[in-house]
mmCIF file with all atom_site columns, C-alpha atoms in Angstrom:
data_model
loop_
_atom_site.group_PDB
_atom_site.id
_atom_site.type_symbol
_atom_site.label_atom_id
_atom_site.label_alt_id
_atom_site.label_comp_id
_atom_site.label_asym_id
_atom_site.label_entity_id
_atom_site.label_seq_id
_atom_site.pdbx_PDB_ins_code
_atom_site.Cartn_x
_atom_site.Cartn_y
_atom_site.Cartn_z
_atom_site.occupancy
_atom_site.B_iso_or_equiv
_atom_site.pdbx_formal_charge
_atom_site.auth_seq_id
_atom_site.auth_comp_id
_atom_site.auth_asym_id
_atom_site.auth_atom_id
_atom_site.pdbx_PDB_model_num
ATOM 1   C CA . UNK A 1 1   ? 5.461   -17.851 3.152   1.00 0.00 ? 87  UNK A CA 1
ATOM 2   C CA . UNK A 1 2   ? 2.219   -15.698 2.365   1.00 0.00 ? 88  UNK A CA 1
ATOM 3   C CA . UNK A 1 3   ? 2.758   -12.086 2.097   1.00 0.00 ? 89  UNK A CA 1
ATOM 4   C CA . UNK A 1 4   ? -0.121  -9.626  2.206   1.00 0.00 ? 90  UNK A CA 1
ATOM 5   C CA . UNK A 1 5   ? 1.218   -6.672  0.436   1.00 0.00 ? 91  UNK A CA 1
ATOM 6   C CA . UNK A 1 6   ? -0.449  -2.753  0.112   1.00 0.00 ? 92  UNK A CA 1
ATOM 7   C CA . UNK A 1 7   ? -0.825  -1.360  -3.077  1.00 0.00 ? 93  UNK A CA 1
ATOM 8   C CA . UNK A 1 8   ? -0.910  2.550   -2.697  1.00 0.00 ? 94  UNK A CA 1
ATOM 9   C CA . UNK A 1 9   ? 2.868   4.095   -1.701  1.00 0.00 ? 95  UNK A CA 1
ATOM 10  C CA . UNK A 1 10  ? 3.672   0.587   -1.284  1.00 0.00 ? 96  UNK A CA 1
ATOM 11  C CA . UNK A 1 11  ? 3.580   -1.043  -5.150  1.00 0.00 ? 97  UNK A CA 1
ATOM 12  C CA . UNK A 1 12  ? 2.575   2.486   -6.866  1.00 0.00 ? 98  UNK A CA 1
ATOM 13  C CA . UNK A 1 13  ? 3.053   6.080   -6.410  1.00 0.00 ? 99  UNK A CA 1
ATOM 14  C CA . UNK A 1 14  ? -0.304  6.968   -5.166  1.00 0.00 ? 100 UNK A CA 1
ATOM 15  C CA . UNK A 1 15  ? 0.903   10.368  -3.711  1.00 0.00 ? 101 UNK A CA 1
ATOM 16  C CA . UNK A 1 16  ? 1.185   11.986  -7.038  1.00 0.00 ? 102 UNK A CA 1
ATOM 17  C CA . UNK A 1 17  ? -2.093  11.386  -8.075  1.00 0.00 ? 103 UNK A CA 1
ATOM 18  C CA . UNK A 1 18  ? -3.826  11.822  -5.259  1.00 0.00 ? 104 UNK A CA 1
ATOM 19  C CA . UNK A 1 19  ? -2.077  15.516  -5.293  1.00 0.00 ? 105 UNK A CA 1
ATOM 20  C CA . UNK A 1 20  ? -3.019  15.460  -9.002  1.00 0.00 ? 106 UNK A CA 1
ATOM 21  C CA . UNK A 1 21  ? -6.404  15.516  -8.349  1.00 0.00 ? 107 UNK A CA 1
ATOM 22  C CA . UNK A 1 22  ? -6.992  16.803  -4.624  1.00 0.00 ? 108 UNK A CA 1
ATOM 23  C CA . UNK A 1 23  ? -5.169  20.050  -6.045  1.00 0.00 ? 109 UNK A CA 1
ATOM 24  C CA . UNK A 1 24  ? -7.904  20.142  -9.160  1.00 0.00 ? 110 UNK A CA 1
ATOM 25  C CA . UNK A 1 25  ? -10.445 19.893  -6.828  1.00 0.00 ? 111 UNK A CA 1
ATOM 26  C CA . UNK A 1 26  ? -8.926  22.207  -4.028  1.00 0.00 ? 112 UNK A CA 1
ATOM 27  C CA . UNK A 1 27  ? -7.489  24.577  -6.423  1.00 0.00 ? 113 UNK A CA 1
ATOM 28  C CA . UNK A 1 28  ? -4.233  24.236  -4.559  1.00 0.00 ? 114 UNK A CA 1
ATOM 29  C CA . UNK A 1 29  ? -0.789  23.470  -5.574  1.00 0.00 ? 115 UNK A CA 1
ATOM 30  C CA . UNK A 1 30  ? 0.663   21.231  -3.134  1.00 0.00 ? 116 UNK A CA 1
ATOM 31  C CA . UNK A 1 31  ? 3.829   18.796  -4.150  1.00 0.00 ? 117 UNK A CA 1
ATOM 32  C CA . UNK A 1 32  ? 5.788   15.684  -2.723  1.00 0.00 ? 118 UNK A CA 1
ATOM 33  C CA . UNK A 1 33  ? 6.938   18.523  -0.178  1.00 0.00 ? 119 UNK A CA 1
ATOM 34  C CA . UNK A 1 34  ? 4.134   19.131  1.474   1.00 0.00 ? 120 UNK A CA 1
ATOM 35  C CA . UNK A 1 35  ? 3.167   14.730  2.459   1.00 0.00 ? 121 UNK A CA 1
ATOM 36  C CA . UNK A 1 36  ? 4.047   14.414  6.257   1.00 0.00 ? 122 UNK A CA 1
ATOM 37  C CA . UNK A 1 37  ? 0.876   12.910  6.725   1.00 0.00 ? 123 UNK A CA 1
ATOM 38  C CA . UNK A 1 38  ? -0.677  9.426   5.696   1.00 0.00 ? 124 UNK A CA 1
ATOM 39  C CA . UNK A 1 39  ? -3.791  10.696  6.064   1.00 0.00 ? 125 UNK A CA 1
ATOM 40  C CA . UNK A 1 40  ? -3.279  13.247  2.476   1.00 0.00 ? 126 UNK A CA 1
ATOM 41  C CA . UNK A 1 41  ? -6.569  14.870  2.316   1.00 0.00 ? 127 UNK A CA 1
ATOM 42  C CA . UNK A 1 42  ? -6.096  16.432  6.241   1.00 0.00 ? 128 UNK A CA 1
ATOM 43  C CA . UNK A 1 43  ? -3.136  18.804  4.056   1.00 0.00 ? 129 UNK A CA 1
ATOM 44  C CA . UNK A 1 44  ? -5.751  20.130  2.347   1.00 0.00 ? 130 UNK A CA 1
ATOM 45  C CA . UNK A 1 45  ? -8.134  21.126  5.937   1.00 0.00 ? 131 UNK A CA 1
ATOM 46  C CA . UNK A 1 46  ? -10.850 18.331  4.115   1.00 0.00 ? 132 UNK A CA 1
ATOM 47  C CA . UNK A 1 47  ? -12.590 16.452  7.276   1.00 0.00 ? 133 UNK A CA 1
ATOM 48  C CA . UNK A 1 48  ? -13.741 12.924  6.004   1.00 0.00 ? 134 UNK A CA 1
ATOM 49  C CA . UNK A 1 49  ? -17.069 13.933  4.626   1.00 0.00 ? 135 UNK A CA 1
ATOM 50  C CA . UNK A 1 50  ? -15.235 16.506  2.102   1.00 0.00 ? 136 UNK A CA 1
ATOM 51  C CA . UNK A 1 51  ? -12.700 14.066  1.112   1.00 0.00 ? 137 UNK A CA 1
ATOM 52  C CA . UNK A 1 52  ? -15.124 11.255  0.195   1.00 0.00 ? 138 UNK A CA 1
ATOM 53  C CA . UNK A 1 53  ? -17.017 14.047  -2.309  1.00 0.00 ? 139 UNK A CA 1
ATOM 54  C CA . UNK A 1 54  ? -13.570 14.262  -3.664  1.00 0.00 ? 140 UNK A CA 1
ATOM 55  C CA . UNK A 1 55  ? -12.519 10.546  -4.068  1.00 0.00 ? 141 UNK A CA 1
ATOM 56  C CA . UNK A 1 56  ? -15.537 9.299   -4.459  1.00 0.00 ? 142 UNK A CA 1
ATOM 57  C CA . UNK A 1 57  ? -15.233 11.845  -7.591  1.00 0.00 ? 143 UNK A CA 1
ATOM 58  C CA . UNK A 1 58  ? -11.996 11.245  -8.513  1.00 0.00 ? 144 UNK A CA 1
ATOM 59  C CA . UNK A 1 59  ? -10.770 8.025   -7.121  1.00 0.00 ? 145 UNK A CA 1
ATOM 60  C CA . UNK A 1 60  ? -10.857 5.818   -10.356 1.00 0.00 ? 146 UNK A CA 1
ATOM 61  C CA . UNK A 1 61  ? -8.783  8.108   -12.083 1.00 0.00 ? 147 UNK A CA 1
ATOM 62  C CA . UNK A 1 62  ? -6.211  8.248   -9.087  1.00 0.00 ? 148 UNK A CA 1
ATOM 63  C CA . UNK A 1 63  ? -6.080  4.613   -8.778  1.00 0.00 ? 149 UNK A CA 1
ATOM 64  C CA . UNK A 1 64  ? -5.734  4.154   -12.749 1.00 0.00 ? 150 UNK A CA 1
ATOM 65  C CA . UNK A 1 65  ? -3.607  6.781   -13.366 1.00 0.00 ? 151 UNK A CA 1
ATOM 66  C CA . UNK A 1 66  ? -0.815  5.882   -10.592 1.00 0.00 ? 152 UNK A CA 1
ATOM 67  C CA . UNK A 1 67  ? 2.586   4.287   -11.681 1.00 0.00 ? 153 UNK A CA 1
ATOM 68  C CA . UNK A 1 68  ? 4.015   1.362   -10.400 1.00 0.00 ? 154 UNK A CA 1
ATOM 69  C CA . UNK A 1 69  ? 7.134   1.722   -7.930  1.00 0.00 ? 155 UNK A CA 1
ATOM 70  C CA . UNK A 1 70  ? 10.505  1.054   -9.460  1.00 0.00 ? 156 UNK A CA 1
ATOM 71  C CA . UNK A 1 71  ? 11.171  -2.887  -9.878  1.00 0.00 ? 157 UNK A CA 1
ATOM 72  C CA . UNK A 1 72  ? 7.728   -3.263  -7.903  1.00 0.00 ? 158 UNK A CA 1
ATOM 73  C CA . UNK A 1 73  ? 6.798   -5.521  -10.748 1.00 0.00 ? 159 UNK A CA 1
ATOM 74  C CA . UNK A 1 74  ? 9.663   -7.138  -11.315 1.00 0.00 ? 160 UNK A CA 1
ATOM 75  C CA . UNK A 1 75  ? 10.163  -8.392  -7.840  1.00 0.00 ? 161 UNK A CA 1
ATOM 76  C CA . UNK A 1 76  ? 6.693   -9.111  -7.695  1.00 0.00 ? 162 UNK A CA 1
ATOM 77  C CA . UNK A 1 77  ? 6.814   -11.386 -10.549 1.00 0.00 ? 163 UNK A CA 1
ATOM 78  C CA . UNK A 1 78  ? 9.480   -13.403 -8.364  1.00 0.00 ? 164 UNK A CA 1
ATOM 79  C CA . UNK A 1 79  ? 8.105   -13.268 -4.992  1.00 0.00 ? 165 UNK A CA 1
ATOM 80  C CA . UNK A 1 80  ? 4.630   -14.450 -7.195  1.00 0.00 ? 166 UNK A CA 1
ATOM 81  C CA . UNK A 1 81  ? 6.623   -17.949 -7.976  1.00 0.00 ? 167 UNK A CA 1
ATOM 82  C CA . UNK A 1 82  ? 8.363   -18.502 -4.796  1.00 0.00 ? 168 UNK A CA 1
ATOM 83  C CA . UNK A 1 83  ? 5.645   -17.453 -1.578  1.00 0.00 ? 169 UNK A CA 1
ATOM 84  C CA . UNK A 1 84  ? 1.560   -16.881 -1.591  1.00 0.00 ? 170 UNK A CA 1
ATOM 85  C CA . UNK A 1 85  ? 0.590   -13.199 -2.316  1.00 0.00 ? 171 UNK A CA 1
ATOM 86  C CA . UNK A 1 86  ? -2.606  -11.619 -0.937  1.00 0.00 ? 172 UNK A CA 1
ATOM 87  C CA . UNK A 1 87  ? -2.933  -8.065  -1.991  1.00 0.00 ? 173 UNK A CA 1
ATOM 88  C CA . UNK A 1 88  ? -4.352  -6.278  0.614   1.00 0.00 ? 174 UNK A CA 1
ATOM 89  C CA . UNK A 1 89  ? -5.667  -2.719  0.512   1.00 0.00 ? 175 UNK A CA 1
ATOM 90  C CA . UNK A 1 90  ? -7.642  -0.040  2.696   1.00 0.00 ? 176 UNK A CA 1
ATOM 91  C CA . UNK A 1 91  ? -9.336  0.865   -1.012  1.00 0.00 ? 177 UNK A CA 1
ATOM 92  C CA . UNK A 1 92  ? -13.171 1.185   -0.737  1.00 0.00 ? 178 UNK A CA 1
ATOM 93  C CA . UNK A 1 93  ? -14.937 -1.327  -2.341  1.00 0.00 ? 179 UNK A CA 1
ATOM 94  C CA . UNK A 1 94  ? -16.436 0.890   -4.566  1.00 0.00 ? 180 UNK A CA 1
ATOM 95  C CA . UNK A 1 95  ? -12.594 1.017   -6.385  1.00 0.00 ? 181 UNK A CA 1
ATOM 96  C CA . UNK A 1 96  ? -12.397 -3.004  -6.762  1.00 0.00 ? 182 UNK A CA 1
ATOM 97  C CA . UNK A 1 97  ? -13.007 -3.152  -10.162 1.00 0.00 ? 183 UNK A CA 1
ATOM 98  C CA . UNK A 1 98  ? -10.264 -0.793  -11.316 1.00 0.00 ? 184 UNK A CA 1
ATOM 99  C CA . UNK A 1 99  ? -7.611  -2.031  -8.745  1.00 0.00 ? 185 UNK A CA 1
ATOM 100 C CA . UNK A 1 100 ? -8.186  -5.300  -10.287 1.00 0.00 ? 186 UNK A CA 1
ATOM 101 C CA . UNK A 1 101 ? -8.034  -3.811  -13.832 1.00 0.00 ? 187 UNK A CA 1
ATOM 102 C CA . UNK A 1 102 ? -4.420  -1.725  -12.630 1.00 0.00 ? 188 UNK A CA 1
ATOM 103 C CA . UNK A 1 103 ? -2.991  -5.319  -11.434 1.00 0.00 ? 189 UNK A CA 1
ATOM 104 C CA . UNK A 1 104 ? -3.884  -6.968  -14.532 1.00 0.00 ? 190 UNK A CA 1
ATOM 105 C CA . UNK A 1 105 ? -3.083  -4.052  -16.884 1.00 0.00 ? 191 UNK A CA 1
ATOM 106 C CA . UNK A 1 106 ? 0.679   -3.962  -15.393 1.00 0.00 ? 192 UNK A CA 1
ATOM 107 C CA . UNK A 1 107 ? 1.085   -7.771  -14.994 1.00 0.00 ? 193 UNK A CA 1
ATOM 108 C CA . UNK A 1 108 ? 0.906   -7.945  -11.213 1.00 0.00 ? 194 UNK A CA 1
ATOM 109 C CA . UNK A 1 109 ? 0.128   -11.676 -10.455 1.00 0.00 ? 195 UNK A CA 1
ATOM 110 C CA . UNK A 1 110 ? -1.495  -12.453 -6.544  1.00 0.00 ? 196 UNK A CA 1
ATOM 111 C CA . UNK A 1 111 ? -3.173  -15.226 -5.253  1.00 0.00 ? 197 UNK A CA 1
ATOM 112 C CA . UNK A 1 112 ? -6.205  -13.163 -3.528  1.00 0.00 ? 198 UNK A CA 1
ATOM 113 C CA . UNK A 1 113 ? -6.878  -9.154  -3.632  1.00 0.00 ? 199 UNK A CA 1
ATOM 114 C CA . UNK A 1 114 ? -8.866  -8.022  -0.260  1.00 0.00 ? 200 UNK A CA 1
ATOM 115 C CA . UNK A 1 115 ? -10.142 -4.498  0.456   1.00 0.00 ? 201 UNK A CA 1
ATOM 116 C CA . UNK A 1 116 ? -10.606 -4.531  3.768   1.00 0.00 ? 202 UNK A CA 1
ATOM 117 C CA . UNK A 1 117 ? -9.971  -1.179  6.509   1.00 0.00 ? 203 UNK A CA 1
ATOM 118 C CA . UNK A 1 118 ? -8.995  -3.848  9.166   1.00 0.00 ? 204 UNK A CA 1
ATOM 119 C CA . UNK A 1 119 ? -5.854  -5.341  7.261   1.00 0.00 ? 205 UNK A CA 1
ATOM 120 C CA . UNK A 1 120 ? -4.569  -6.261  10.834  1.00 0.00 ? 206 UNK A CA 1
ATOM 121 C CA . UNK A 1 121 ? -8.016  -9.129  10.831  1.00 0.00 ? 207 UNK A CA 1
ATOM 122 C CA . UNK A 1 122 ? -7.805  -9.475  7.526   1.00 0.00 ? 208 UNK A CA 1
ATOM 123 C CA . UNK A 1 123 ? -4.348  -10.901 7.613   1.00 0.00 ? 209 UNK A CA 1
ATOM 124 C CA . UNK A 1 124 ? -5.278  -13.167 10.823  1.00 0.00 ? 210 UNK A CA 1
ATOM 125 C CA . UNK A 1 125 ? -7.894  -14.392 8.773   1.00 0.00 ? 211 UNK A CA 1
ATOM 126 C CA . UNK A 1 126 ? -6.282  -15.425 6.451   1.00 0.00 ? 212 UNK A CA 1
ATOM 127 C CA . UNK A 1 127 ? -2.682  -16.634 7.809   1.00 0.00 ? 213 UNK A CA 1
ATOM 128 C CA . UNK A 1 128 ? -0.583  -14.042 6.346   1.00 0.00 ? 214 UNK A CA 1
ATOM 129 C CA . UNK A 1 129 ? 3.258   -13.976 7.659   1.00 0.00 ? 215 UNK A CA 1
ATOM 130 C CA . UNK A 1 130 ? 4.315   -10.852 6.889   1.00 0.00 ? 216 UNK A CA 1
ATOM 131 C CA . UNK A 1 131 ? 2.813   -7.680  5.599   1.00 0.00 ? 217 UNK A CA 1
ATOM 132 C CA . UNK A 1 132 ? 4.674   -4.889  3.012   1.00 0.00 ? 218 UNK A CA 1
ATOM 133 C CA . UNK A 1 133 ? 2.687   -1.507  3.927   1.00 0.00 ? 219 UNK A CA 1
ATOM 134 C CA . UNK A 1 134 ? 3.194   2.344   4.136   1.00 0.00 ? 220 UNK A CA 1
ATOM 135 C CA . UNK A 1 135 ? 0.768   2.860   6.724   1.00 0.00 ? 221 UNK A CA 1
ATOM 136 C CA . UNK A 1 136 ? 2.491   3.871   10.170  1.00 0.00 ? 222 UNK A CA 1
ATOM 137 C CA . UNK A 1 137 ? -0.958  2.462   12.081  1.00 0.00 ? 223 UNK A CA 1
ATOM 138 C CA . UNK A 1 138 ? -0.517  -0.804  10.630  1.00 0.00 ? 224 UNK A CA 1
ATOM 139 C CA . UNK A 1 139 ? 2.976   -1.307  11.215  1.00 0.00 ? 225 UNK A CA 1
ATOM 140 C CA . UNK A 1 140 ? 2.458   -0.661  14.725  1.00 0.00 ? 226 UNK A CA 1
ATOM 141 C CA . UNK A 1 141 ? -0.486  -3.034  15.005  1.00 0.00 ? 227 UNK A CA 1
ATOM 142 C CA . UNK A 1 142 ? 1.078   -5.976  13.016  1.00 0.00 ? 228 UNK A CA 1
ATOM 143 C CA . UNK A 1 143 ? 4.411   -4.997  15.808  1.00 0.00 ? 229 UNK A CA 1
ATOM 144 C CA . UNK A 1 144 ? 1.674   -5.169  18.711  1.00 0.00 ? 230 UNK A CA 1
ATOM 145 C CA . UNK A 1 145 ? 1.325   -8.633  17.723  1.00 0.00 ? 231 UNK A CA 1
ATOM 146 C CA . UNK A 1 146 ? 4.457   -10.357 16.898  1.00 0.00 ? 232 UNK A CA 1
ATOM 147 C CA . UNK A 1 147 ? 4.217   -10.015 13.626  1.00 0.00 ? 233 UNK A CA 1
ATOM 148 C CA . UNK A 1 148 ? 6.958   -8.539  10.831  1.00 0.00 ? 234 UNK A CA 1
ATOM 149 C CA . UNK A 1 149 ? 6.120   -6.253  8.737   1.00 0.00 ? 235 UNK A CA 1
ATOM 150 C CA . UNK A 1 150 ? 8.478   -4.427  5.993   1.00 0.00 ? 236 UNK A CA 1
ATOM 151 C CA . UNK A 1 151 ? 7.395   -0.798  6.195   1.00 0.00 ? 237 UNK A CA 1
ATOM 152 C CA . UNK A 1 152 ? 7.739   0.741   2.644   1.00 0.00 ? 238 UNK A CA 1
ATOM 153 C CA . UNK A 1 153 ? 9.221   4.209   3.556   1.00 0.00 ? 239 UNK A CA 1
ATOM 154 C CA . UNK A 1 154 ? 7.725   6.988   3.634   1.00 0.00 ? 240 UNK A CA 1
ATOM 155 C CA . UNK A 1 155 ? 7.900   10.661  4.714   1.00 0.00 ? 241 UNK A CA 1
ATOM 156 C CA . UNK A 1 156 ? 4.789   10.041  7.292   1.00 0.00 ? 242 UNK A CA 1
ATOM 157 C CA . UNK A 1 157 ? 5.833   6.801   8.715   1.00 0.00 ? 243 UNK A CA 1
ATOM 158 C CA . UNK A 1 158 ? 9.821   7.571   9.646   1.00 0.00 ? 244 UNK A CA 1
ATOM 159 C CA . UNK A 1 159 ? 9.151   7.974   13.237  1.00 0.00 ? 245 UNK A CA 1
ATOM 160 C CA . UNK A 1 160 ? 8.014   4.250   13.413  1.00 0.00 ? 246 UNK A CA 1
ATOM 161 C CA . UNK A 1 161 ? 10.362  2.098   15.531  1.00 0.00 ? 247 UNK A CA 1
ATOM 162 C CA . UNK A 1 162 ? 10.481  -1.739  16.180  1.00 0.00 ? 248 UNK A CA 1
ATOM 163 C CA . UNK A 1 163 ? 12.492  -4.553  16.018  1.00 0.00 ? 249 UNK A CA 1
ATOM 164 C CA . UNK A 1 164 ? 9.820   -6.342  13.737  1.00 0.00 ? 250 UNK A CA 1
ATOM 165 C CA . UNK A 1 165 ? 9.627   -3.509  11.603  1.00 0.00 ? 251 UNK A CA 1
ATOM 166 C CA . UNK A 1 166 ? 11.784  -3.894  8.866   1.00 0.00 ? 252 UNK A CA 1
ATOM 167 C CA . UNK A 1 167 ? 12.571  -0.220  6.467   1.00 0.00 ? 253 UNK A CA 1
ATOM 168 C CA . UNK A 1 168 ? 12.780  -0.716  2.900   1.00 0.00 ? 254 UNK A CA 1
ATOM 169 C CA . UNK A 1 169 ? 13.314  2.337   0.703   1.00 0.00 ? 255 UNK A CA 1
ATOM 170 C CA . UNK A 1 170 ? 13.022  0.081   -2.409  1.00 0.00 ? 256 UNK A CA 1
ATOM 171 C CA . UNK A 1 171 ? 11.436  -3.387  -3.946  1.00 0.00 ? 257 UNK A CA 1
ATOM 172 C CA . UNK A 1 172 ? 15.353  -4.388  -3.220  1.00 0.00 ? 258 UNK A CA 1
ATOM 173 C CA . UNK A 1 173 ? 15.628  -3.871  -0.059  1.00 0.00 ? 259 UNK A CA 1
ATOM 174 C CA . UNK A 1 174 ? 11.957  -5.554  -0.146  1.00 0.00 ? 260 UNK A CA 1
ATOM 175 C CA . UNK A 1 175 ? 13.186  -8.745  -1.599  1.00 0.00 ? 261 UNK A CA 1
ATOM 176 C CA . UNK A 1 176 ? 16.203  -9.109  0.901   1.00 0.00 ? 262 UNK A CA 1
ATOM 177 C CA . UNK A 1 177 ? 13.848  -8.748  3.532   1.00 0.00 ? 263 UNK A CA 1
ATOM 178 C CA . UNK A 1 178 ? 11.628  -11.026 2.529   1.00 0.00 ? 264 UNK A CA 1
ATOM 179 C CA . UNK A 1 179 ? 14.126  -13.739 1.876   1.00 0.00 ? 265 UNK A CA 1
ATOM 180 C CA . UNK A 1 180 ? 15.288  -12.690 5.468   1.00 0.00 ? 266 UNK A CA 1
ATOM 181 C CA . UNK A 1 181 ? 12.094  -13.257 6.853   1.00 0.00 ? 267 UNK A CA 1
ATOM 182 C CA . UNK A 1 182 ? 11.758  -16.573 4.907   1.00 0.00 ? 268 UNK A CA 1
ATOM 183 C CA . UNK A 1 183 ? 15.280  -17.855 5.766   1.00 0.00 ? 269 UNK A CA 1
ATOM 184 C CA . UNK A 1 184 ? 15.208  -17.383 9.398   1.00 0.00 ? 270 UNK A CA 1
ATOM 185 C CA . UNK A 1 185 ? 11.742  -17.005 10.873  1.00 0.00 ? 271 UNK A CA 1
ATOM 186 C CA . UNK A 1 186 ? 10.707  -20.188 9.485   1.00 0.00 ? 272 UNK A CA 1
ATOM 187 C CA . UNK A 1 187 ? 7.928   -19.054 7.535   1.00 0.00 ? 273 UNK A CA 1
ATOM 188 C CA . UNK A 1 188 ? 8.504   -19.947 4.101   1.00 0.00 ? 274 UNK A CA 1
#
């Protein structure tokens, strides 16, 4: 089966950092608490022009210094044997080089890394199955479609509903999906 998988709130904690460093450069204090929104920067009244000054300034310390999600590696390392893994991630190509440098600094084997807004083409393109995301836009899109996707949970993406949607709160519940998905849609 080939699985394009998300990196940020998917494989790491990107939240914290990104509230690490939005609050240095907002001078606010927000927390975990305060993320009901995918979008992050919008909690802080940034439109897109202000946010960009701040990632742009900031982003290759956010994307370094974010931790991997518990057993993220672990069942990465086994899904890595057993199906093709395409990381795929909304990251600016300006942050390649240090995604690529995260991956390889924690062990995370793939078979091809895309940064790419359009995952939804992306994974066309390239014959994914199934996609693990956060995101509450692509969920819906891959849904649209007839495709499964195994929505990593997360405060901003609870009111997504679909029988192709599959929840995981975990890389556990990840795994049993994915050898759910493998078993019995034929796409191993």
């Amino acid at each position: 089966m080939h699985i394009g998988i998300d990196l940020d709130n998917t494989i790491l904690d990107a939240t914290s950092a990104f509230l690490h460093y939005y609050n240095i450069a907002s001078g606010l204090s927000l927390t975990h608490v305060d993320v009901n929104d995918f979008y992050l920067y919008r909690l802080y009244g940034w439109d897109k022009e202000e946010r960009d000054a701040v990632y742009n300034k900031y982003g290759h310390d956010i994307h370094w210094n974010s931790s991997p999600l518990p057993m993220a590696i672990e069942i990465l390392q086994k899904l890595y044997t057993q199906h093709q893994i395409s990381i795929i991630t909304a990251r600016p190509l300006l942050f390649r080089e240090v995604t690529i440098n995260w991956l390889q600094h924690h062990k995370i084997n793939y078979h091809n890394i895309t940064l790419i807004e359009n995952k939804l083409q992306a994974c066309i393109q390239a014959k994914v199955d199934v996609l693990i995301d956060d995101g509450p836009h692509y969920a819906e899109e891959f849904a649209l479609v007839n495709k499964p996707v195994i929505l990593y949970e997360q405060p901003y993406n609870v009111s997504v509903a679909n029988p192709l949607v599959f929840r995981a709160t975990n890389w556990n519940e990840v795994d049993k999906h994915v050898d759910y998905l493998a078993s019995n849609l034929n796409l191993s």
